[in-house]
Amino acid sequence: MTSVRRDLPLMLALTFSTGVIDAVGYLGFDRVFSGNMTGNVVLLGMGIAGAEGLPVVRPALALAGFLLGAVLGGRILGKTPKNVWAPRTTLLLLLVAAGLLGSAVLAGIPGSPTHAILGSSTTTLLAVAMGMQAAAARRLAVADVTTVVVTSTIVGLAADSRLAGGKGEAWGRRLLAIVLIVLGALVGALTLSVSFWLGIALTVAITLTVAILGHRSRDARGAA
């Protein structure tokens, strides 16, 4: 089994967790996307234009946080080759889990979503974690699974389909990525009825599990 096929389910799990994070951020913390920067940039632009009820500060901070996370991820991964789960990959995902845990703690403070500093700190820290996650996924280079956005995946699914005259290649992973981010958003929205921190805590568990399984899989590849 190739490394890409080994890593595919792990990246799909992180795609699910991104859906959870974005649902919590958008619905619970004043319409902020911490993972999907395309949506976040659009919201930011409309907010700057003065669209009624749309925030500016939190989306701007989330964008900056995501960029910072991606930069940190790139620095941590260094020159590790693509398609390879390196020890630094595990380290980076453990840092992602730590950032998510910190966000969950902030989200659990009473009044956090509406508090200017606590709410902004929560969504910004989430964005930093998502930026690092995206950097890890980019280096692992599992086709059609970036973990943070599915727009290109949807395009690939449609444009390469038999209906469009293509061969329908990789339709399974593409469809799974789309479905999982939707399911993640559904779960994230449902957790808000219990607490603001629950959905984020769920992503901590998912990220830690992915880091552990990926590291063990790496060890197994080395032993093979």
PDB file of C-alpha atoms in Angstrom:
ATOM      1  CA  MET A   1       0.000   0.000   0.000  1.00  0.00           C
ATOM      2  CA  THR A   2       1.411   3.405  -0.990  1.00  0.00           C
ATOM      3  CA  SER A   3       1.987   6.176   1.534  1.00  0.00           C
ATOM      4  CA  VAL A   4      -0.731   8.273  -0.101  1.00  0.00           C
ATOM      5  CA  ARG A   5      -3.300   5.517   0.357  1.00  0.00           C
ATOM      6  CA  ARG A   6      -2.188   5.067   3.970  1.00  0.00           C
ATOM      7  CA  ASP A   7      -2.564   8.770   4.678  1.00  0.00           C
ATOM      8  CA  LEU A   8      -5.869   9.250   2.844  1.00  0.00           C
ATOM      9  CA  PRO A   9      -8.183   8.194   5.715  1.00  0.00           C
ATOM     10  CA  LEU A  10      -6.178  10.333   8.124  1.00  0.00           C
ATOM     11  CA  MET A  11      -6.544  13.421   5.943  1.00  0.00           C
ATOM     12  CA  LEU A  12     -10.239  12.680   5.509  1.00  0.00           C
ATOM     13  CA  ALA A  13     -10.582  12.616   9.297  1.00  0.00           C
ATOM     14  CA  LEU A  14      -8.975  16.064   9.480  1.00  0.00           C
ATOM     15  CA  THR A  15     -11.360  17.257   6.771  1.00  0.00           C
ATOM     16  CA  PHE A  16     -14.253  16.210   9.010  1.00  0.00           C
ATOM     17  CA  SER A  17     -12.720  18.106  11.932  1.00  0.00           C
ATOM     18  CA  THR A  18     -12.412  21.252   9.791  1.00  0.00           C
ATOM     19  CA  GLY A  19     -16.158  21.095   9.178  1.00  0.00           C
ATOM     20  CA  VAL A  20     -16.681  20.969  12.929  1.00  0.00           C
ATOM     21  CA  ILE A  21     -14.365  23.931  13.536  1.00  0.00           C
ATOM     22  CA  ASP A  22     -15.951  26.123  10.875  1.00  0.00           C
ATOM     23  CA  ALA A  23     -19.467  25.384  12.103  1.00  0.00           C
ATOM     24  CA  VAL A  24     -18.480  26.313  15.662  1.00  0.00           C
ATOM     25  CA  GLY A  25     -16.726  29.474  14.505  1.00  0.00           C
ATOM     26  CA  TYR A  26     -19.437  30.643  12.134  1.00  0.00           C
ATOM     27  CA  LEU A  27     -22.463  29.840  14.264  1.00  0.00           C
ATOM     28  CA  GLY A  28     -20.995  30.282  17.721  1.00  0.00           C
ATOM     29  CA  PHE A  29     -18.440  33.059  17.293  1.00  0.00           C
ATOM     30  CA  ASP A  30     -19.954  35.783  15.132  1.00  0.00           C
ATOM     31  CA  ARG A  31     -19.658  34.324  11.634  1.00  0.00           C
ATOM     32  CA  VAL A  32     -15.972  33.544  11.421  1.00  0.00           C
ATOM     33  CA  PHE A  33     -14.402  30.752   9.374  1.00  0.00           C
ATOM     34  CA  SER A  34     -11.185  29.503  10.925  1.00  0.00           C
ATOM     35  CA  GLY A  35     -10.425  26.825   8.335  1.00  0.00           C
ATOM     36  CA  ASN A  36     -12.126  27.851   5.100  1.00  0.00           C
ATOM     37  CA  MET A  37     -10.229  31.005   4.231  1.00  0.00           C
ATOM     38  CA  THR A  38     -12.095  31.465   0.936  1.00  0.00           C
ATOM     39  CA  GLY A  39     -15.335  31.987   2.824  1.00  0.00           C
ATOM     40  CA  ASN A  40     -13.565  34.047   5.442  1.00  0.00           C
ATOM     41  CA  VAL A  41     -12.026  36.409   2.886  1.00  0.00           C
ATOM     42  CA  VAL A  42     -15.404  36.900   1.204  1.00  0.00           C
ATOM     43  CA  LEU A  43     -17.039  37.675   4.543  1.00  0.00           C
ATOM     44  CA  LEU A  44     -14.218  40.068   5.361  1.00  0.00           C
ATOM     45  CA  GLY A  45     -14.651  41.895   2.068  1.00  0.00           C
ATOM     46  CA  MET A  46     -18.384  42.281   2.578  1.00  0.00           C
ATOM     47  CA  GLY A  47     -17.843  43.394   6.151  1.00  0.00           C
ATOM     48  CA  ILE A  48     -15.356  46.055   5.072  1.00  0.00           C
ATOM     49  CA  ALA A  49     -17.874  47.227   2.489  1.00  0.00           C
ATOM     50  CA  GLY A  50     -20.284  47.880   5.336  1.00  0.00           C
ATOM     51  CA  ALA A  51     -22.700  44.996   4.847  1.00  0.00           C
ATOM     52  CA  GLU A  52     -25.078  45.045   7.784  1.00  0.00           C
ATOM     53  CA  GLY A  53     -24.246  42.687  10.628  1.00  0.00           C
ATOM     54  CA  LEU A  54     -21.027  41.281   9.184  1.00  0.00           C
ATOM     55  CA  PRO A  55     -17.903  41.384  11.372  1.00  0.00           C
ATOM     56  CA  VAL A  56     -14.517  42.702  10.274  1.00  0.00           C
ATOM     57  CA  VAL A  57     -12.125  42.335  13.200  1.00  0.00           C
ATOM     58  CA  ARG A  58     -12.501  38.610  13.853  1.00  0.00           C
ATOM     59  CA  PRO A  59     -12.332  37.522  10.188  1.00  0.00           C
ATOM     60  CA  ALA A  60      -9.243  39.731   9.725  1.00  0.00           C
ATOM     61  CA  LEU A  61      -7.579  38.232  12.803  1.00  0.00           C
ATOM     62  CA  ALA A  62      -8.521  34.724  11.666  1.00  0.00           C
ATOM     63  CA  LEU A  63      -6.949  35.356   8.258  1.00  0.00           C
ATOM     64  CA  ALA A  64      -3.764  36.638   9.900  1.00  0.00           C
ATOM     65  CA  GLY A  65      -3.769  33.663  12.274  1.00  0.00           C
ATOM     66  CA  PHE A  66      -4.185  31.186   9.443  1.00  0.00           C
ATOM     67  CA  LEU A  67      -1.285  32.735   7.545  1.00  0.00           C
ATOM     68  CA  LEU A  68       0.847  32.619  10.690  1.00  0.00           C
ATOM     69  CA  GLY A  69      -0.052  28.966  11.230  1.00  0.00           C
ATOM     70  CA  ALA A  70       0.840  28.082   7.647  1.00  0.00           C
ATOM     71  CA  VAL A  71       4.183  29.866   7.973  1.00  0.00           C
ATOM     72  CA  LEU A  72       4.925  28.055  11.226  1.00  0.00           C
ATOM     73  CA  GLY A  73       3.924  24.768   9.640  1.00  0.00           C
ATOM     74  CA  GLY A  74       6.250  25.353   6.717  1.00  0.00           C
ATOM     75  CA  ARG A  75       9.126  26.226   9.034  1.00  0.00           C
ATOM     76  CA  ILE A  76       8.560  23.184  11.244  1.00  0.00           C
ATOM     77  CA  LEU A  77       8.341  20.781   8.313  1.00  0.00           C
ATOM     78  CA  GLY A  78      11.492  22.272   6.838  1.00  0.00           C
ATOM     79  CA  LYS A  79      12.617  20.327   3.787  1.00  0.00           C
ATOM     80  CA  THR A  80      10.808  17.100   4.565  1.00  0.00           C
ATOM     81  CA  PRO A  81       9.856  15.464   1.257  1.00  0.00           C
ATOM     82  CA  LYS A  82       6.314  15.343  -0.051  1.00  0.00           C
ATOM     83  CA  ASN A  83       4.170  12.237   0.415  1.00  0.00           C
ATOM     84  CA  VAL A  84       6.235  11.240   3.454  1.00  0.00           C
ATOM     85  CA  TRP A  85       5.017  11.158   7.044  1.00  0.00           C
ATOM     86  CA  ALA A  86       8.089  12.449   8.851  1.00  0.00           C
ATOM     87  CA  PRO A  87       8.640  12.845  12.613  1.00  0.00           C
ATOM     88  CA  ARG A  88       8.092  16.565  12.079  1.00  0.00           C
ATOM     89  CA  THR A  89       4.664  15.807  10.649  1.00  0.00           C
ATOM     90  CA  THR A  90       3.719  14.177  13.926  1.00  0.00           C
ATOM     91  CA  LEU A  91       5.168  17.109  15.868  1.00  0.00           C
ATOM     92  CA  LEU A  92       3.224  19.608  13.789  1.00  0.00           C
ATOM     93  CA  LEU A  93      -0.080  17.803  14.306  1.00  0.00           C
ATOM     94  CA  LEU A  94       0.583  17.589  18.036  1.00  0.00           C
ATOM     95  CA  LEU A  95       1.016  21.367  18.010  1.00  0.00           C
ATOM     96  CA  VAL A  96      -2.257  21.650  16.097  1.00  0.00           C
ATOM     97  CA  ALA A  97      -3.949  19.592  18.806  1.00  0.00           C
ATOM     98  CA  ALA A  98      -2.404  21.847  21.473  1.00  0.00           C
ATOM     99  CA  GLY A  99      -3.734  24.944  19.715  1.00  0.00           C
ATOM    100  CA  LEU A 100      -7.177  23.384  19.451  1.00  0.00           C
ATOM    101  CA  LEU A 101      -7.065  22.457  23.131  1.00  0.00           C
ATOM    102  CA  GLY A 102      -6.207  26.034  24.051  1.00  0.00           C
ATOM    103  CA  SER A 103      -9.146  27.208  21.931  1.00  0.00           C
ATOM    104  CA  ALA A 104     -11.461  24.750  23.669  1.00  0.00           C
ATOM    105  CA  VAL A 105     -10.386  26.109  27.064  1.00  0.00           C
ATOM    106  CA  LEU A 106     -11.068  29.683  25.931  1.00  0.00           C
ATOM    107  CA  ALA A 107     -14.416  28.661  24.449  1.00  0.00           C
ATOM    108  CA  GLY A 108     -15.395  27.067  27.748  1.00  0.00           C
ATOM    109  CA  ILE A 109     -15.097  30.360  29.656  1.00  0.00           C
ATOM    110  CA  PRO A 110     -18.597  31.743  30.272  1.00  0.00           C
ATOM    111  CA  GLY A 111     -19.462  34.492  27.818  1.00  0.00           C
ATOM    112  CA  SER A 112     -16.468  33.761  25.583  1.00  0.00           C
ATOM    113  CA  PRO A 113     -18.281  33.988  22.201  1.00  0.00           C
ATOM    114  CA  THR A 114     -19.582  37.504  22.842  1.00  0.00           C
ATOM    115  CA  HIS A 115     -16.581  38.806  24.759  1.00  0.00           C
ATOM    116  CA  ALA A 116     -14.415  40.931  22.460  1.00  0.00           C
ATOM    117  CA  ILE A 117     -11.025  39.621  23.584  1.00  0.00           C
ATOM    118  CA  LEU A 118     -11.919  36.035  24.517  1.00  0.00           C
ATOM    119  CA  GLY A 119     -13.995  35.445  21.408  1.00  0.00           C
ATOM    120  CA  SER A 120     -11.404  36.909  19.072  1.00  0.00           C
ATOM    121  CA  SER A 121      -8.612  34.992  20.800  1.00  0.00           C
ATOM    122  CA  THR A 122     -10.546  31.738  20.391  1.00  0.00           C
ATOM    123  CA  THR A 123     -11.202  32.097  16.662  1.00  0.00           C
ATOM    124  CA  THR A 124      -7.700  33.403  15.971  1.00  0.00           C
ATOM    125  CA  LEU A 125      -6.065  30.496  17.791  1.00  0.00           C
ATOM    126  CA  LEU A 126      -8.323  28.112  15.888  1.00  0.00           C
ATOM    127  CA  ALA A 127      -7.162  29.703  12.639  1.00  0.00           C
ATOM    128  CA  VAL A 128      -3.498  29.329  13.611  1.00  0.00           C
ATOM    129  CA  ALA A 129      -4.117  25.628  14.250  1.00  0.00           C
ATOM    130  CA  MET A 130      -5.944  25.229  10.940  1.00  0.00           C
ATOM    131  CA  GLY A 131      -3.102  26.962   9.093  1.00  0.00           C
ATOM    132  CA  MET A 132      -0.624  24.491  10.564  1.00  0.00           C
ATOM    133  CA  GLN A 133      -2.924  21.597   9.694  1.00  0.00           C
ATOM    134  CA  ALA A 134      -3.197  22.832   6.102  1.00  0.00           C
ATOM    135  CA  ALA A 135       0.597  23.025   5.868  1.00  0.00           C
ATOM    136  CA  ALA A 136       0.901  19.427   7.039  1.00  0.00           C
ATOM    137  CA  ALA A 137      -1.732  18.247   4.554  1.00  0.00           C
ATOM    138  CA  ARG A 138      -0.042  20.146   1.741  1.00  0.00           C
ATOM    139  CA  ARG A 139       3.280  18.434   2.425  1.00  0.00           C
ATOM    140  CA  LEU A 140       1.654  14.995   2.617  1.00  0.00           C
ATOM    141  CA  ALA A 141       0.072  15.867  -0.744  1.00  0.00           C
ATOM    142  CA  VAL A 142      -2.902  13.501  -0.747  1.00  0.00           C
ATOM    143  CA  ALA A 143      -4.622  14.486  -3.978  1.00  0.00           C
ATOM    144  CA  ASP A 144      -7.987  16.264  -3.632  1.00  0.00           C
ATOM    145  CA  VAL A 145      -7.812  16.321   0.183  1.00  0.00           C
ATOM    146  CA  THR A 146      -6.417  19.594   1.508  1.00  0.00           C
ATOM    147  CA  THR A 147      -8.440  19.153   4.756  1.00  0.00           C
ATOM    148  CA  VAL A 148      -9.492  22.828   4.861  1.00  0.00           C
ATOM    149  CA  VAL A 149     -11.373  23.472   1.611  1.00  0.00           C
ATOM    150  CA  VAL A 150     -13.333  21.363  -0.886  1.00  0.00           C
ATOM    151  CA  THR A 151     -14.027  23.834  -3.719  1.00  0.00           C
ATOM    152  CA  SER A 152     -11.296  22.392  -5.957  1.00  0.00           C
ATOM    153  CA  THR A 153     -12.431  18.916  -4.948  1.00  0.00           C
ATOM    154  CA  ILE A 154     -15.977  19.676  -6.114  1.00  0.00           C
ATOM    155  CA  VAL A 155     -14.633  21.039  -9.403  1.00  0.00           C
ATOM    156  CA  GLY A 156     -12.518  17.923  -9.909  1.00  0.00           C
ATOM    157  CA  LEU A 157     -15.424  15.622  -9.119  1.00  0.00           C
ATOM    158  CA  ALA A 158     -17.648  17.325 -11.675  1.00  0.00           C
ATOM    159  CA  ALA A 159     -15.123  18.180 -14.409  1.00  0.00           C
ATOM    160  CA  ASP A 160     -13.511  14.730 -14.434  1.00  0.00           C
ATOM    161  CA  SER A 161     -16.800  12.840 -14.193  1.00  0.00           C
ATOM    162  CA  ARG A 162     -18.084  10.598 -16.964  1.00  0.00           C
ATOM    163  CA  LEU A 163     -20.946  13.031 -17.404  1.00  0.00           C
ATOM    164  CA  ALA A 164     -18.359  15.656 -18.401  1.00  0.00           C
ATOM    165  CA  GLY A 165     -16.553  13.228 -20.702  1.00  0.00           C
ATOM    166  CA  GLY A 166     -13.879  12.229 -18.210  1.00  0.00           C
ATOM    167  CA  LYS A 167     -12.971   8.902 -16.661  1.00  0.00           C
ATOM    168  CA  GLY A 168     -14.385   9.610 -13.219  1.00  0.00           C
ATOM    169  CA  GLU A 169     -10.982   9.198 -11.607  1.00  0.00           C
ATOM    170  CA  ALA A 170     -10.664   9.491  -7.830  1.00  0.00           C
ATOM    171  CA  TRP A 171     -14.392  10.146  -7.504  1.00  0.00           C
ATOM    172  CA  GLY A 172     -14.545   8.150  -4.282  1.00  0.00           C
ATOM    173  CA  ARG A 173     -12.042  10.213  -2.303  1.00  0.00           C
ATOM    174  CA  ARG A 174     -13.450  13.442  -3.716  1.00  0.00           C
ATOM    175  CA  LEU A 175     -16.985  12.550  -2.738  1.00  0.00           C
ATOM    176  CA  LEU A 176     -15.839  11.409   0.700  1.00  0.00           C
ATOM    177  CA  ALA A 177     -14.017  14.688   1.321  1.00  0.00           C
ATOM    178  CA  ILE A 178     -17.139  16.675   0.419  1.00  0.00           C
ATOM    179  CA  VAL A 179     -19.458  14.496   2.490  1.00  0.00           C
ATOM    180  CA  LEU A 180     -17.152  14.503   5.515  1.00  0.00           C
ATOM    181  CA  ILE A 181     -16.793  18.272   5.678  1.00  0.00           C
ATOM    182  CA  VAL A 182     -20.598  18.534   5.484  1.00  0.00           C
ATOM    183  CA  LEU A 183     -20.985  15.941   8.234  1.00  0.00           C
ATOM    184  CA  GLY A 184     -18.381  17.773  10.302  1.00  0.00           C
ATOM    185  CA  ALA A 185     -20.340  20.999   9.965  1.00  0.00           C
ATOM    186  CA  LEU A 186     -23.500  19.137  10.985  1.00  0.00           C
ATOM    187  CA  VAL A 187     -21.827  17.686  14.068  1.00  0.00           C
ATOM    188  CA  GLY A 188     -20.253  21.042  14.944  1.00  0.00           C
ATOM    189  CA  ALA A 189     -23.614  22.770  14.755  1.00  0.00           C
ATOM    190  CA  LEU A 190     -25.202  20.121  16.960  1.00  0.00           C
ATOM    191  CA  THR A 191     -22.494  20.402  19.623  1.00  0.00           C
ATOM    192  CA  LEU A 192     -23.302  24.089  20.065  1.00  0.00           C
ATOM    193  CA  SER A 193     -26.607  23.103  21.641  1.00  0.00           C
ATOM    194  CA  VAL A 194     -24.565  21.500  24.444  1.00  0.00           C
ATOM    195  CA  SER A 195     -21.600  23.869  24.803  1.00  0.00           C
ATOM    196  CA  PHE A 196     -19.250  26.054  22.784  1.00  0.00           C
ATOM    197  CA  TRP A 197     -16.175  23.999  23.680  1.00  0.00           C
ATOM    198  CA  LEU A 198     -17.490  20.503  22.920  1.00  0.00           C
ATOM    199  CA  GLY A 199     -17.041  20.597  19.153  1.00  0.00           C
ATOM    200  CA  ILE A 200     -13.507  21.940  19.481  1.00  0.00           C
ATOM    201  CA  ALA A 201     -12.685  19.277  22.063  1.00  0.00           C
ATOM    202  CA  LEU A 202     -13.870  16.660  19.578  1.00  0.00           C
ATOM    203  CA  THR A 203     -11.368  17.968  17.016  1.00  0.00           C
ATOM    204  CA  VAL A 204      -8.594  17.722  19.605  1.00  0.00           C
ATOM    205  CA  ALA A 205      -9.344  14.014  19.969  1.00  0.00           C
ATOM    206  CA  ILE A 206      -9.475  13.534  16.194  1.00  0.00           C
ATOM    207  CA  THR A 207      -6.190  15.368  15.608  1.00  0.00           C
ATOM    208  CA  LEU A 208      -4.377  13.433  18.343  1.00  0.00           C
ATOM    209  CA  THR A 209      -5.681  10.158  16.921  1.00  0.00           C
ATOM    210  CA  VAL A 210      -4.511  11.116  13.426  1.00  0.00           C
ATOM    211  CA  ALA A 211      -1.058  12.092  14.759  1.00  0.00           C
ATOM    212  CA  ILE A 212      -0.657   8.804  16.620  1.00  0.00           C
ATOM    213  CA  LEU A 213      -1.912   6.606  13.773  1.00  0.00           C
ATOM    214  CA  GLY A 214       0.187   8.473  11.234  1.00  0.00           C
ATOM    215  CA  HIS A 215       3.307   8.082  13.352  1.00  0.00           C
ATOM    216  CA  ARG A 216       2.669   4.390  13.909  1.00  0.00           C
ATOM    217  CA  SER A 217       2.039   3.930  10.196  1.00  0.00           C
ATOM    218  CA  ARG A 218       5.375   5.625   9.524  1.00  0.00           C
ATOM    219  CA  ASP A 219       7.108   3.198  11.882  1.00  0.00           C
ATOM    220  CA  ALA A 220       5.404   0.292  10.152  1.00  0.00           C
ATOM    221  CA  ARG A 221       6.606   1.520   6.756  1.00  0.00           C
ATOM    222  CA  GLY A 222      10.146   1.731   8.069  1.00  0.00           C
ATOM    223  CA  ALA A 223       9.967  -1.805   9.413  1.00  0.00           C
ATOM    224  CA  ALA A 224       8.530  -3.211   6.181  1.00  0.00           C
TER     225      ALA A 224
END
